[in-house]
Amino acid sequence: QVQLVESGGGLVQPGGSLRLSCAASGSIFSISDMRWYRQAPGQQRELVAGVTSGGSTSYADSVKGRFTISRDNAKNTVHLQMNSLKPEDTAVYYCNADLWDTRRRLDVYWGQGTQVTVSS
């Protein structure tokens, strides 16, 4: 089956940078849209960035100009470059992907999440 695994989270000071990665593996035929979500304690999960199979990107207003989403189709991987980080960016970050498995079934998959903490 398919799984997504995030990496790159950690503790960083305000104004610092982190690069998150999410690799999809398993019985994958093709990957459609890929996204990053985040969820802070006591808050709802929110979409922060997305990238289509054609490379079109979109961002939440709160991260626009600071975050960059990209994908490496050869490696079935999506990245989130986070610059000028703020304490408000502290959350668990989850990757998400729509993909066709080798049985040609389209479904949505989630990673387990990686913690990002922005603090002095």
mmCIF file of C-alpha atoms in Angstrom:
data_model
loop_
_atom_site.group_PDB
_atom_site.id
_atom_site.type_symbol
_atom_site.label_atom_id
_atom_site.label_comp_id
_atom_site.label_asym_id
_atom_site.label_seq_id
_atom_site.Cartn_x
_atom_site.Cartn_y
_atom_site.Cartn_z
ATOM 1 C CA GLN A 1 0.000 0.000 0.000
ATOM 2 C CA VAL A 2 0.956 3.683 -0.073
ATOM 3 C CA GLN A 3 2.488 5.686 2.731
ATOM 4 C CA LEU A 4 3.718 9.259 3.175
ATOM 5 C CA VAL A 5 6.544 10.087 5.578
ATOM 6 C CA GLU A 6 7.428 13.643 6.628
ATOM 7 C CA SER A 7 10.811 14.810 7.847
ATOM 8 C CA GLY A 8 12.658 18.034 8.590
ATOM 9 C CA GLY A 9 10.712 19.414 11.526
ATOM 10 C CA GLY A 10 12.336 20.758 14.641
ATOM 11 C CA LEU A 11 12.964 23.776 16.837
ATOM 12 C CA VAL A 12 13.974 27.044 15.219
ATOM 13 C CA GLN A 13 14.239 30.663 16.343
ATOM 14 C CA PRO A 14 11.952 33.354 14.952
ATOM 15 C CA GLY A 15 13.263 34.498 11.601
ATOM 16 C CA GLY A 16 14.905 31.160 10.943
ATOM 17 C CA SER A 17 14.254 28.587 8.249
ATOM 18 C CA LEU A 18 13.314 24.943 7.958
ATOM 19 C CA ARG A 19 12.794 22.659 4.994
ATOM 20 C CA LEU A 20 10.188 19.948 5.328
ATOM 21 C CA SER A 21 10.134 16.913 3.084
ATOM 22 C CA CYS A 22 7.531 14.254 2.461
ATOM 23 C CA ALA A 23 8.249 11.117 0.494
ATOM 24 C CA ALA A 24 5.554 8.854 -0.880
ATOM 25 C CA SER A 25 6.315 5.175 -1.256
ATOM 26 C CA GLY A 26 4.571 1.931 -2.001
ATOM 27 C CA SER A 27 2.336 0.816 -4.825
ATOM 28 C CA ILE A 28 2.161 4.187 -6.589
ATOM 29 C CA PHE A 29 1.176 4.602 -10.204
ATOM 30 C CA SER A 30 1.009 8.383 -10.411
ATOM 31 C CA ILE A 31 0.674 11.311 -8.013
ATOM 32 C CA SER A 32 -1.763 14.138 -8.591
ATOM 33 C CA ASP A 33 -1.971 17.105 -6.205
ATOM 34 C CA MET A 34 0.265 17.342 -3.149
ATOM 35 C CA ARG A 35 -0.318 19.620 -0.170
ATOM 36 C CA TRP A 36 0.923 20.686 3.226
ATOM 37 C CA TYR A 37 -1.428 21.189 6.163
ATOM 38 C CA ARG A 38 -0.715 22.237 9.714
ATOM 39 C CA GLN A 39 -2.501 21.974 13.024
ATOM 40 C CA ALA A 40 -1.683 23.795 16.244
ATOM 41 C CA PRO A 41 -2.944 22.583 19.642
ATOM 42 C CA GLY A 42 -6.600 23.408 20.115
ATOM 43 C CA GLN A 43 -6.954 24.651 16.553
ATOM 44 C CA GLN A 44 -8.379 23.275 13.343
ATOM 45 C CA ARG A 45 -6.171 21.814 10.668
ATOM 46 C CA GLU A 46 -5.505 24.328 7.905
ATOM 47 C CA LEU A 47 -4.193 24.120 4.383
ATOM 48 C CA VAL A 48 -0.955 26.075 4.033
ATOM 49 C CA ALA A 49 0.292 25.194 0.546
ATOM 50 C CA GLY A 50 -0.483 23.020 -2.439
ATOM 51 C CA VAL A 51 1.092 22.051 -5.732
ATOM 52 C CA THR A 52 -0.634 20.410 -8.689
ATOM 53 C CA SER A 53 0.770 17.749 -10.961
ATOM 54 C CA GLY A 54 1.492 20.526 -13.453
ATOM 55 C CA GLY A 55 3.485 22.531 -10.937
ATOM 56 C CA SER A 56 0.954 25.241 -10.093
ATOM 57 C CA THR A 57 1.271 26.392 -6.483
ATOM 58 C CA SER A 58 -1.002 28.059 -3.977
ATOM 59 C CA TYR A 59 -0.508 29.362 -0.438
ATOM 60 C CA ALA A 60 -2.448 30.465 2.570
ATOM 61 C CA ASP A 61 -2.297 34.216 3.081
ATOM 62 C CA SER A 62 -0.495 33.724 6.378
ATOM 63 C CA VAL A 63 2.518 32.088 4.698
ATOM 64 C CA LYS A 64 2.545 33.695 1.273
ATOM 65 C CA GLY A 65 5.923 35.200 0.495
ATOM 66 C CA ARG A 66 7.650 33.180 3.206
ATOM 67 C CA PHE A 67 6.953 29.537 2.292
ATOM 68 C CA THR A 68 7.641 27.739 -0.973
ATOM 69 C CA ILE A 69 6.194 24.373 -1.938
ATOM 70 C CA SER A 70 7.875 22.229 -4.571
ATOM 71 C CA ARG A 71 7.804 18.656 -5.788
ATOM 72 C CA ASP A 72 10.237 16.170 -7.221
ATOM 73 C CA ASN A 73 8.206 13.772 -9.322
ATOM 74 C CA ALA A 74 11.143 11.449 -9.918
ATOM 75 C CA LYS A 75 11.396 10.897 -6.167
ATOM 76 C CA ASN A 76 7.666 11.108 -5.352
ATOM 77 C CA THR A 77 8.529 13.846 -2.897
ATOM 78 C CA VAL A 78 7.088 17.214 -1.914
ATOM 79 C CA HIS A 79 9.001 19.891 0.002
ATOM 80 C CA LEU A 80 8.047 22.946 1.990
ATOM 81 C CA GLN A 81 10.760 25.570 2.342
ATOM 82 C CA MET A 82 9.833 27.772 5.291
ATOM 83 C CA ASN A 83 11.655 31.080 5.707
ATOM 84 C CA SER A 84 11.197 34.003 8.087
ATOM 85 C CA LEU A 85 9.463 31.717 10.536
ATOM 86 C CA LYS A 86 7.198 33.184 13.186
ATOM 87 C CA PRO A 87 5.969 31.755 16.504
ATOM 88 C CA GLU A 88 2.519 31.572 14.918
ATOM 89 C CA ASP A 89 3.900 28.953 12.511
ATOM 90 C CA THR A 90 4.315 26.494 15.381
ATOM 91 C CA ALA A 91 2.245 23.411 14.578
ATOM 92 C CA VAL A 92 2.333 19.825 13.460
ATOM 93 C CA TYR A 93 2.770 19.833 9.699
ATOM 94 C CA TYR A 94 1.176 17.100 7.601
ATOM 95 C CA CYS A 95 1.681 16.247 3.964
ATOM 96 C CA ASN A 96 -1.193 15.091 1.839
ATOM 97 C CA ALA A 97 -1.413 13.632 -1.646
ATOM 98 C CA ASP A 98 -4.011 12.515 -4.155
ATOM 99 C CA LEU A 99 -2.635 9.618 -6.139
ATOM 100 C CA TRP A 100 -3.395 6.586 -8.261
ATOM 101 C CA ASP A 101 -2.093 3.327 -6.893
ATOM 102 C CA THR A 102 -0.961 0.522 -9.165
ATOM 103 C CA ARG A 103 -4.533 -0.732 -9.337
ATOM 104 C CA ARG A 104 -5.440 2.645 -10.885
ATOM 105 C CA ARG A 105 -7.503 3.653 -7.870
ATOM 106 C CA LEU A 106 -7.461 7.341 -6.951
ATOM 107 C CA ASP A 107 -7.382 8.093 -3.251
ATOM 108 C CA VAL A 108 -6.096 10.609 -0.719
ATOM 109 C CA TYR A 109 -3.225 9.831 1.671
ATOM 110 C CA TRP A 110 -1.821 11.540 4.759
ATOM 111 C CA GLY A 111 1.534 11.512 6.468
ATOM 112 C CA GLN A 112 1.965 11.100 10.212
ATOM 113 C CA GLY A 113 3.047 14.696 10.768
ATOM 114 C CA THR A 114 6.216 16.455 11.855
ATOM 115 C CA GLN A 115 6.482 19.027 14.649
ATOM 116 C CA VAL A 116 7.660 22.546 13.889
ATOM 117 C CA THR A 117 8.317 24.810 16.862
ATOM 118 C CA VAL A 118 9.314 28.454 16.412
ATOM 119 C CA SER A 119 10.477 29.931 19.688
ATOM 120 C CA SER A 120 13.208 31.998 21.286
#
